[in-house]
């Protein structure tokens, strides 16, 4: 593969994990990427990490996002050349990240990274399936999710693995759009629970009242509360007046019910 500024020697142990994380994150700040690399034990030195990031940027494998979001540091995203390299190495990516990587979606991805890191740091996370992989599965296989979730998350509590679809709704859709989503979720077969995280109470109530799927249990909670309390976060159950139920209790009940079937 030829790059604008010459060739680059790719390290499978250091460069590839970083490129994968950039692609799977959609957008990410350097601080977030360094935390991810520390958690997967790919990097220990911030100086070495910063040098690696600059090197991959200089060779066109990642790109710098122009402009910060809400005062955040500058973000990074994968380039076409970087994505092509990862696809050649078997990355589960069919060309869609899950949302268009534009100005309006940058904050969405950065907040999702914070959620991902919060679960990992709490030692609850088993797997985080990113939107890029979910879109690839939905586009290329018959083993489809009902929609393109922001992530599918597997967590562990008391030795039990539990999975849920995650949707981060920063801004509201129309009532009709949410009703169409509810109809799609009635065909979901791969997850039993979907969690919607929202920034404020009014949007929480809107989603609670609009998305009442019969096939999966849809929970709604505040983003800020989940970032702080993770699985202990109180949720509302969409389509009902049930509220203030710890999300872990919902997941545990769904896992036990599935185990009895």
PDB file of C-alpha atoms in Angstrom:
ATOM      1  CA  UNK A   1       0.000   0.000   0.000  1.00  0.00           C
ATOM      2  CA  UNK A   2       1.389   3.446  -0.988  1.00  0.00           C
ATOM      3  CA  UNK A   3       0.967   6.549   1.155  1.00  0.00           C
ATOM      4  CA  UNK A   4       1.449  10.226   0.357  1.00  0.00           C
ATOM      5  CA  UNK A   5       4.451  10.697   2.616  1.00  0.00           C
ATOM      6  CA  UNK A   6       6.213   7.432   1.950  1.00  0.00           C
ATOM      7  CA  UNK A   7       5.858   4.009   3.470  1.00  0.00           C
ATOM      8  CA  UNK A   8       5.254   3.128   7.103  1.00  0.00           C
ATOM      9  CA  UNK A   9       6.178   0.029   9.067  1.00  0.00           C
ATOM     10  CA  UNK A  10       3.035  -1.156  10.884  1.00  0.00           C
ATOM     11  CA  UNK A  11       3.368  -2.733  14.322  1.00  0.00           C
ATOM     12  CA  UNK A  12       0.710  -5.450  14.849  1.00  0.00           C
ATOM     13  CA  UNK A  13       1.067  -5.116  18.626  1.00  0.00           C
ATOM     14  CA  UNK A  14       0.938  -1.306  18.857  1.00  0.00           C
ATOM     15  CA  UNK A  15      -0.318   0.345  15.659  1.00  0.00           C
ATOM     16  CA  UNK A  16      -3.138  -2.038  14.761  1.00  0.00           C
ATOM     17  CA  UNK A  17      -4.948  -1.864  18.147  1.00  0.00           C
ATOM     18  CA  UNK A  18      -4.824   1.927  17.983  1.00  0.00           C
ATOM     19  CA  UNK A  19      -6.167   2.035  14.421  1.00  0.00           C
ATOM     20  CA  UNK A  20      -8.908  -0.430  15.359  1.00  0.00           C
ATOM     21  CA  UNK A  21      -9.959   1.720  18.293  1.00  0.00           C
ATOM     22  CA  UNK A  22     -10.059   4.864  16.165  1.00  0.00           C
ATOM     23  CA  UNK A  23     -12.326   3.138  13.622  1.00  0.00           C
ATOM     24  CA  UNK A  24     -14.574   1.548  16.249  1.00  0.00           C
ATOM     25  CA  UNK A  25     -14.908   4.793  18.208  1.00  0.00           C
ATOM     26  CA  UNK A  26     -16.113   6.860  15.245  1.00  0.00           C
ATOM     27  CA  UNK A  27     -14.484   9.933  16.776  1.00  0.00           C
ATOM     28  CA  UNK A  28     -12.133   9.929  19.771  1.00  0.00           C
ATOM     29  CA  UNK A  29      -9.889  12.372  21.590  1.00  0.00           C
ATOM     30  CA  UNK A  30      -6.248  11.518  22.209  1.00  0.00           C
ATOM     31  CA  UNK A  31      -6.974  11.180  25.941  1.00  0.00           C
ATOM     32  CA  UNK A  32      -9.752   8.662  25.272  1.00  0.00           C
ATOM     33  CA  UNK A  33      -7.582   6.682  22.868  1.00  0.00           C
ATOM     34  CA  UNK A  34      -4.739   6.566  25.386  1.00  0.00           C
ATOM     35  CA  UNK A  35      -7.123   5.250  28.063  1.00  0.00           C
ATOM     36  CA  UNK A  36      -8.343   2.537  25.701  1.00  0.00           C
ATOM     37  CA  UNK A  37      -4.746   1.534  24.886  1.00  0.00           C
ATOM     38  CA  UNK A  38      -3.894   1.389  28.587  1.00  0.00           C
ATOM     39  CA  UNK A  39      -6.922  -0.790  29.314  1.00  0.00           C
ATOM     40  CA  UNK A  40      -6.032  -3.299  26.612  1.00  0.00           C
ATOM     41  CA  UNK A  41      -2.372  -3.136  27.686  1.00  0.00           C
ATOM     42  CA  UNK A  42      -1.183  -1.963  24.261  1.00  0.00           C
ATOM     43  CA  UNK A  43       0.508   1.155  25.618  1.00  0.00           C
ATOM     44  CA  UNK A  44       2.023   2.259  28.919  1.00  0.00           C
ATOM     45  CA  UNK A  45       3.904   5.424  27.998  1.00  0.00           C
ATOM     46  CA  UNK A  46       1.987   8.583  27.094  1.00  0.00           C
ATOM     47  CA  UNK A  47       5.037   9.906  25.275  1.00  0.00           C
ATOM     48  CA  UNK A  48       5.253   6.762  23.120  1.00  0.00           C
ATOM     49  CA  UNK A  49       1.500   6.899  22.483  1.00  0.00           C
ATOM     50  CA  UNK A  50       1.601  10.549  21.374  1.00  0.00           C
ATOM     51  CA  UNK A  51       4.487   9.751  19.020  1.00  0.00           C
ATOM     52  CA  UNK A  52       2.514   6.816  17.554  1.00  0.00           C
ATOM     53  CA  UNK A  53      -0.575   8.958  17.045  1.00  0.00           C
ATOM     54  CA  UNK A  54       1.422  11.677  15.262  1.00  0.00           C
ATOM     55  CA  UNK A  55       3.119   9.042  13.089  1.00  0.00           C
ATOM     56  CA  UNK A  56      -0.159   7.439  11.986  1.00  0.00           C
ATOM     57  CA  UNK A  57      -1.589  10.883  11.320  1.00  0.00           C
ATOM     58  CA  UNK A  58       1.430  11.918   9.248  1.00  0.00           C
ATOM     59  CA  UNK A  59       1.092   8.816   7.060  1.00  0.00           C
ATOM     60  CA  UNK A  60      -2.602   9.354   6.397  1.00  0.00           C
ATOM     61  CA  UNK A  61      -3.975   6.367   8.323  1.00  0.00           C
ATOM     62  CA  UNK A  62      -5.985   8.570  10.667  1.00  0.00           C
ATOM     63  CA  UNK A  63      -7.345  12.090  10.277  1.00  0.00           C
ATOM     64  CA  UNK A  64      -7.671  15.009  12.647  1.00  0.00           C
ATOM     65  CA  UNK A  65     -11.141  16.420  13.164  1.00  0.00           C
ATOM     66  CA  UNK A  66     -11.148  20.191  12.710  1.00  0.00           C
ATOM     67  CA  UNK A  67     -12.754  21.898  15.683  1.00  0.00           C
ATOM     68  CA  UNK A  68     -13.456  20.795  19.226  1.00  0.00           C
ATOM     69  CA  UNK A  69     -16.853  19.726  20.543  1.00  0.00           C
ATOM     70  CA  UNK A  70     -18.106  21.523  23.674  1.00  0.00           C
ATOM     71  CA  UNK A  71     -14.589  22.523  24.638  1.00  0.00           C
ATOM     72  CA  UNK A  72     -13.186  19.004  24.231  1.00  0.00           C
ATOM     73  CA  UNK A  73      -9.691  18.490  22.809  1.00  0.00           C
ATOM     74  CA  UNK A  74      -9.365  17.862  19.105  1.00  0.00           C
ATOM     75  CA  UNK A  75     -10.663  14.498  17.930  1.00  0.00           C
ATOM     76  CA  UNK A  76      -9.446  11.838  15.499  1.00  0.00           C
ATOM     77  CA  UNK A  77     -11.187   9.544  13.019  1.00  0.00           C
ATOM     78  CA  UNK A  78     -10.076   6.772  10.712  1.00  0.00           C
ATOM     79  CA  UNK A  79      -9.086   7.663   7.142  1.00  0.00           C
ATOM     80  CA  UNK A  80     -10.063   5.689   4.041  1.00  0.00           C
ATOM     81  CA  UNK A  81      -6.499   4.349   3.884  1.00  0.00           C
ATOM     82  CA  UNK A  82      -6.596   3.304   7.531  1.00  0.00           C
ATOM     83  CA  UNK A  83      -9.958   1.578   7.128  1.00  0.00           C
ATOM     84  CA  UNK A  84      -8.696  -0.212   4.006  1.00  0.00           C
ATOM     85  CA  UNK A  85      -5.667  -1.500   5.894  1.00  0.00           C
ATOM     86  CA  UNK A  86      -7.854  -2.851   8.714  1.00  0.00           C
ATOM     87  CA  UNK A  87     -10.276  -4.500   6.275  1.00  0.00           C
ATOM     88  CA  UNK A  88      -7.323  -6.278   4.668  1.00  0.00           C
ATOM     89  CA  UNK A  89      -6.491  -7.614   8.148  1.00  0.00           C
ATOM     90  CA  UNK A  90     -10.029  -8.921   8.728  1.00  0.00           C
ATOM     91  CA  UNK A  91     -11.768  -6.013  10.493  1.00  0.00           C
ATOM     92  CA  UNK A  92     -15.551  -6.496  10.570  1.00  0.00           C
ATOM     93  CA  UNK A  93     -16.357  -3.308   8.704  1.00  0.00           C
ATOM     94  CA  UNK A  94     -18.489  -2.830   5.591  1.00  0.00           C
ATOM     95  CA  UNK A  95     -18.006   0.909   5.217  1.00  0.00           C
ATOM     96  CA  UNK A  96     -20.561   2.313   7.669  1.00  0.00           C
ATOM     97  CA  UNK A  97     -19.639   3.589  11.120  1.00  0.00           C
ATOM     98  CA  UNK A  98     -23.266   3.807  12.251  1.00  0.00           C
ATOM     99  CA  UNK A  99     -23.746   7.558  11.942  1.00  0.00           C
ATOM    100  CA  UNK A 100     -22.237   9.915   9.430  1.00  0.00           C
ATOM    101  CA  UNK A 101     -18.970  11.210  10.892  1.00  0.00           C
ATOM    102  CA  UNK A 102     -19.789  14.895  10.629  1.00  0.00           C
ATOM    103  CA  UNK A 103     -19.732  17.898  12.899  1.00  0.00           C
ATOM    104  CA  UNK A 104     -23.118  17.212  14.443  1.00  0.00           C
ATOM    105  CA  UNK A 105     -22.235  13.653  15.475  1.00  0.00           C
ATOM    106  CA  UNK A 106     -18.827  14.272  17.033  1.00  0.00           C
ATOM    107  CA  UNK A 107     -20.205  14.832  20.550  1.00  0.00           C
ATOM    108  CA  UNK A 108     -22.310  11.686  20.211  1.00  0.00           C
ATOM    109  CA  UNK A 109     -19.230   9.521  19.637  1.00  0.00           C
ATOM    110  CA  UNK A 110     -17.131  11.193  22.322  1.00  0.00           C
ATOM    111  CA  UNK A 111     -19.891  10.639  24.892  1.00  0.00           C
ATOM    112  CA  UNK A 112     -20.215   6.990  23.816  1.00  0.00           C
ATOM    113  CA  UNK A 113     -16.470   6.568  24.374  1.00  0.00           C
ATOM    114  CA  UNK A 114     -16.934   7.900  27.912  1.00  0.00           C
ATOM    115  CA  UNK A 115     -19.655   5.284  28.504  1.00  0.00           C
ATOM    116  CA  UNK A 116     -17.430   2.536  27.123  1.00  0.00           C
ATOM    117  CA  UNK A 117     -14.562   3.601  29.365  1.00  0.00           C
ATOM    118  CA  UNK A 118     -16.815   3.873  32.436  1.00  0.00           C
ATOM    119  CA  UNK A 119     -17.960   0.253  32.043  1.00  0.00           C
ATOM    120  CA  UNK A 120     -14.408  -0.959  31.417  1.00  0.00           C
ATOM    121  CA  UNK A 121     -12.984   0.883  34.429  1.00  0.00           C
ATOM    122  CA  UNK A 122     -15.747  -0.548  36.641  1.00  0.00           C
ATOM    123  CA  UNK A 123     -14.551  -4.057  35.584  1.00  0.00           C
ATOM    124  CA  UNK A 124     -18.044  -4.915  34.362  1.00  0.00           C
ATOM    125  CA  UNK A 125     -17.406  -5.079  30.637  1.00  0.00           C
ATOM    126  CA  UNK A 126     -16.947  -8.375  28.806  1.00  0.00           C
ATOM    127  CA  UNK A 127     -17.438  -7.124  25.232  1.00  0.00           C
ATOM    128  CA  UNK A 128     -18.328  -3.887  23.513  1.00  0.00           C
ATOM    129  CA  UNK A 129     -19.538  -4.557  19.975  1.00  0.00           C
ATOM    130  CA  UNK A 130     -19.239  -1.202  18.174  1.00  0.00           C
ATOM    131  CA  UNK A 131     -21.659   0.305  15.697  1.00  0.00           C
ATOM    132  CA  UNK A 132     -19.204  -0.330  12.846  1.00  0.00           C
ATOM    133  CA  UNK A 133     -19.397  -4.092  13.437  1.00  0.00           C
ATOM    134  CA  UNK A 134     -23.166  -4.058  14.000  1.00  0.00           C
ATOM    135  CA  UNK A 135     -23.680  -2.221  10.697  1.00  0.00           C
ATOM    136  CA  UNK A 136     -21.401  -4.707   8.936  1.00  0.00           C
ATOM    137  CA  UNK A 137     -23.374  -7.647  10.336  1.00  0.00           C
ATOM    138  CA  UNK A 138     -26.678  -6.029   9.355  1.00  0.00           C
ATOM    139  CA  UNK A 139     -25.441  -5.172   5.847  1.00  0.00           C
ATOM    140  CA  UNK A 140     -23.665  -8.402   4.964  1.00  0.00           C
ATOM    141  CA  UNK A 141     -25.309 -11.267   6.837  1.00  0.00           C
ATOM    142  CA  UNK A 142     -28.739 -12.775   7.488  1.00  0.00           C
ATOM    143  CA  UNK A 143     -27.999 -12.820  11.237  1.00  0.00           C
ATOM    144  CA  UNK A 144     -29.262  -9.270  11.717  1.00  0.00           C
ATOM    145  CA  UNK A 145     -30.072  -6.997  14.613  1.00  0.00           C
ATOM    146  CA  UNK A 146     -33.412  -5.190  14.394  1.00  0.00           C
ATOM    147  CA  UNK A 147     -31.596  -1.864  14.034  1.00  0.00           C
ATOM    148  CA  UNK A 148     -28.148  -0.317  13.939  1.00  0.00           C
ATOM    149  CA  UNK A 149     -27.498   0.074  17.670  1.00  0.00           C
ATOM    150  CA  UNK A 150     -24.783   2.412  18.915  1.00  0.00           C
ATOM    151  CA  UNK A 151     -23.293  -0.658  20.589  1.00  0.00           C
ATOM    152  CA  UNK A 152     -24.209  -4.101  21.850  1.00  0.00           C
ATOM    153  CA  UNK A 153     -22.763  -4.510  25.320  1.00  0.00           C
ATOM    154  CA  UNK A 154     -21.978  -7.701  27.234  1.00  0.00           C
ATOM    155  CA  UNK A 155     -21.408  -7.266  30.974  1.00  0.00           C
ATOM    156  CA  UNK A 156     -20.769  -9.652  33.837  1.00  0.00           C
ATOM    157  CA  UNK A 157     -22.238  -9.682  37.324  1.00  0.00           C
ATOM    158  CA  UNK A 158     -21.906 -12.524  39.836  1.00  0.00           C
ATOM    159  CA  UNK A 159     -20.523 -14.796  37.154  1.00  0.00           C
ATOM    160  CA  UNK A 160     -23.448 -14.244  34.805  1.00  0.00           C
ATOM    161  CA  UNK A 161     -23.067 -12.740  31.306  1.00  0.00           C
ATOM    162  CA  UNK A 162     -25.796 -10.314  30.254  1.00  0.00           C
ATOM    163  CA  UNK A 163     -26.208  -8.445  26.936  1.00  0.00           C
ATOM    164  CA  UNK A 164     -28.132  -5.379  25.867  1.00  0.00           C
ATOM    165  CA  UNK A 165     -28.440  -3.049  22.906  1.00  0.00           C
ATOM    166  CA  UNK A 166     -27.326   0.482  23.689  1.00  0.00           C
ATOM    167  CA  UNK A 167     -28.766   3.625  22.111  1.00  0.00           C
ATOM    168  CA  UNK A 168     -27.573   7.116  23.038  1.00  0.00           C
ATOM    169  CA  UNK A 169     -30.207   9.658  22.041  1.00  0.00           C
ATOM    170  CA  UNK A 170     -28.691  13.141  22.345  1.00  0.00           C
ATOM    171  CA  UNK A 171     -31.489  14.857  20.393  1.00  0.00           C
ATOM    172  CA  UNK A 172     -35.122  13.853  19.881  1.00  0.00           C
ATOM    173  CA  UNK A 173     -36.617  12.256  16.799  1.00  0.00           C
ATOM    174  CA  UNK A 174     -40.271  12.622  15.826  1.00  0.00           C
ATOM    175  CA  UNK A 175     -43.049  10.621  17.447  1.00  0.00           C
ATOM    176  CA  UNK A 176     -43.572   8.737  14.193  1.00  0.00           C
ATOM    177  CA  UNK A 177     -39.871   7.873  13.994  1.00  0.00           C
ATOM    178  CA  UNK A 178     -39.965   6.366  17.497  1.00  0.00           C
ATOM    179  CA  UNK A 179     -43.067   4.369  16.638  1.00  0.00           C
ATOM    180  CA  UNK A 180     -41.277   2.961  13.591  1.00  0.00           C
ATOM    181  CA  UNK A 181     -38.366   2.009  15.856  1.00  0.00           C
ATOM    182  CA  UNK A 182     -40.789   0.246  18.219  1.00  0.00           C
ATOM    183  CA  UNK A 183     -42.125  -1.738  15.266  1.00  0.00           C
ATOM    184  CA  UNK A 184     -38.591  -2.739  14.263  1.00  0.00           C
ATOM    185  CA  UNK A 185     -37.776  -3.860  17.795  1.00  0.00           C
ATOM    186  CA  UNK A 186     -40.743  -6.222  17.703  1.00  0.00           C
ATOM    187  CA  UNK A 187     -38.642  -8.251  15.264  1.00  0.00           C
ATOM    188  CA  UNK A 188     -35.507  -8.320  17.442  1.00  0.00           C
ATOM    189  CA  UNK A 189     -34.134 -11.811  18.115  1.00  0.00           C
ATOM    190  CA  UNK A 190     -30.531 -11.200  19.199  1.00  0.00           C
ATOM    191  CA  UNK A 191     -30.964  -9.157  22.397  1.00  0.00           C
ATOM    192  CA  UNK A 192     -33.670  -9.164  25.068  1.00  0.00           C
ATOM    193  CA  UNK A 193     -33.064  -5.665  26.442  1.00  0.00           C
ATOM    194  CA  UNK A 194     -32.408  -2.268  24.874  1.00  0.00           C
ATOM    195  CA  UNK A 195     -31.204   0.684  26.919  1.00  0.00           C
ATOM    196  CA  UNK A 196     -31.841   4.239  25.730  1.00  0.00           C
ATOM    197  CA  UNK A 197     -29.698   6.897  27.399  1.00  0.00           C
ATOM    198  CA  UNK A 198     -30.849  10.498  27.100  1.00  0.00           C
ATOM    199  CA  UNK A 199     -29.616  13.902  28.331  1.00  0.00           C
ATOM    200  CA  UNK A 200     -32.807  15.143  30.009  1.00  0.00           C
ATOM    201  CA  UNK A 201     -36.053  14.078  31.651  1.00  0.00           C
ATOM    202  CA  UNK A 202     -38.390  15.349  28.924  1.00  0.00           C
ATOM    203  CA  UNK A 203     -36.736  13.233  26.225  1.00  0.00           C
ATOM    204  CA  UNK A 204     -36.759  10.315  28.664  1.00  0.00           C
ATOM    205  CA  UNK A 205     -40.560  10.638  28.972  1.00  0.00           C
ATOM    206  CA  UNK A 206     -41.000  10.927  25.203  1.00  0.00           C
ATOM    207  CA  UNK A 207     -39.115   7.694  24.523  1.00  0.00           C
ATOM    208  CA  UNK A 208     -40.845   5.941  27.432  1.00  0.00           C
ATOM    209  CA  UNK A 209     -44.232   6.810  25.905  1.00  0.00           C
ATOM    210  CA  UNK A 210     -43.346   6.086  22.244  1.00  0.00           C
ATOM    211  CA  UNK A 211     -41.263   2.906  22.234  1.00  0.00           C
ATOM    212  CA  UNK A 212     -43.282   0.068  23.707  1.00  0.00           C
ATOM    213  CA  UNK A 213     -41.893  -3.018  21.998  1.00  0.00           C
ATOM    214  CA  UNK A 214     -43.518  -6.355  22.711  1.00  0.00           C
ATOM    215  CA  UNK A 215     -40.428  -8.416  21.822  1.00  0.00           C
ATOM    216  CA  UNK A 216     -37.739  -6.700  23.898  1.00  0.00           C
ATOM    217  CA  UNK A 217     -37.757  -4.726  27.109  1.00  0.00           C
ATOM    218  CA  UNK A 218     -36.827  -1.109  26.429  1.00  0.00           C
ATOM    219  CA  UNK A 219     -35.357   0.819  29.349  1.00  0.00           C
ATOM    220  CA  UNK A 220     -34.720   4.561  29.476  1.00  0.00           C
ATOM    221  CA  UNK A 221     -32.290   6.393  31.754  1.00  0.00           C
ATOM    222  CA  UNK A 222     -30.337   9.610  32.024  1.00  0.00           C
ATOM    223  CA  UNK A 223     -26.909   9.613  30.412  1.00  0.00           C
ATOM    224  CA  UNK A 224     -25.227  11.465  33.311  1.00  0.00           C
ATOM    225  CA  UNK A 225     -26.598   8.996  35.862  1.00  0.00           C
ATOM    226  CA  UNK A 226     -25.389   5.985  33.891  1.00  0.00           C
ATOM    227  CA  UNK A 227     -21.939   7.518  33.499  1.00  0.00           C
ATOM    228  CA  UNK A 228     -21.717   7.745  37.289  1.00  0.00           C
ATOM    229  CA  UNK A 229     -23.636   4.651  38.444  1.00  0.00           C
ATOM    230  CA  UNK A 230     -23.371   2.258  35.435  1.00  0.00           C
ATOM    231  CA  UNK A 231     -25.438  -0.887  36.130  1.00  0.00           C
ATOM    232  CA  UNK A 232     -26.887   0.546  39.353  1.00  0.00           C
ATOM    233  CA  UNK A 233     -28.557   3.336  37.359  1.00  0.00           C
ATOM    234  CA  UNK A 234     -32.333   3.641  37.940  1.00  0.00           C
ATOM    235  CA  UNK A 235     -34.305   3.158  34.721  1.00  0.00           C
ATOM    236  CA  UNK A 236     -37.846   3.536  33.473  1.00  0.00           C
ATOM    237  CA  UNK A 237     -39.446   0.721  31.468  1.00  0.00           C
ATOM    238  CA  UNK A 238     -40.889   2.027  28.216  1.00  0.00           C
ATOM    239  CA  UNK A 239     -44.615   1.570  27.729  1.00  0.00           C
ATOM    240  CA  UNK A 240     -45.223   1.368  31.497  1.00  0.00           C
ATOM    241  CA  UNK A 241     -45.154   3.614  34.546  1.00  0.00           C
ATOM    242  CA  UNK A 242     -42.473   1.475  36.211  1.00  0.00           C
ATOM    243  CA  UNK A 243     -39.496   3.575  37.245  1.00  0.00           C
ATOM    244  CA  UNK A 244     -36.421   3.715  39.500  1.00  0.00           C
ATOM    245  CA  UNK A 245     -35.547   0.070  38.854  1.00  0.00           C
ATOM    246  CA  UNK A 246     -31.793  -0.634  38.939  1.00  0.00           C
ATOM    247  CA  UNK A 247     -30.707  -1.563  35.425  1.00  0.00           C
ATOM    248  CA  UNK A 248     -28.795  -4.567  36.782  1.00  0.00           C
ATOM    249  CA  UNK A 249     -32.079  -5.976  38.136  1.00  0.00           C
ATOM    250  CA  UNK A 250     -33.601  -5.723  34.649  1.00  0.00           C
ATOM    251  CA  UNK A 251     -30.640  -7.506  33.058  1.00  0.00           C
ATOM    252  CA  UNK A 252     -30.567 -10.200  35.726  1.00  0.00           C
ATOM    253  CA  UNK A 253     -34.280 -10.943  35.336  1.00  0.00           C
ATOM    254  CA  UNK A 254     -33.964 -11.109  31.534  1.00  0.00           C
ATOM    255  CA  UNK A 255     -30.979 -13.469  31.828  1.00  0.00           C
ATOM    256  CA  UNK A 256     -32.801 -15.756  34.272  1.00  0.00           C
ATOM    257  CA  UNK A 257     -35.914 -15.823  32.086  1.00  0.00           C
ATOM    258  CA  UNK A 258     -33.843 -16.697  29.029  1.00  0.00           C
ATOM    259  CA  UNK A 259     -32.110 -19.453  31.007  1.00  0.00           C
ATOM    260  CA  UNK A 260     -35.452 -21.071  31.833  1.00  0.00           C
ATOM    261  CA  UNK A 261     -36.629 -21.132  28.218  1.00  0.00           C
TER     262      UNK A 261
END
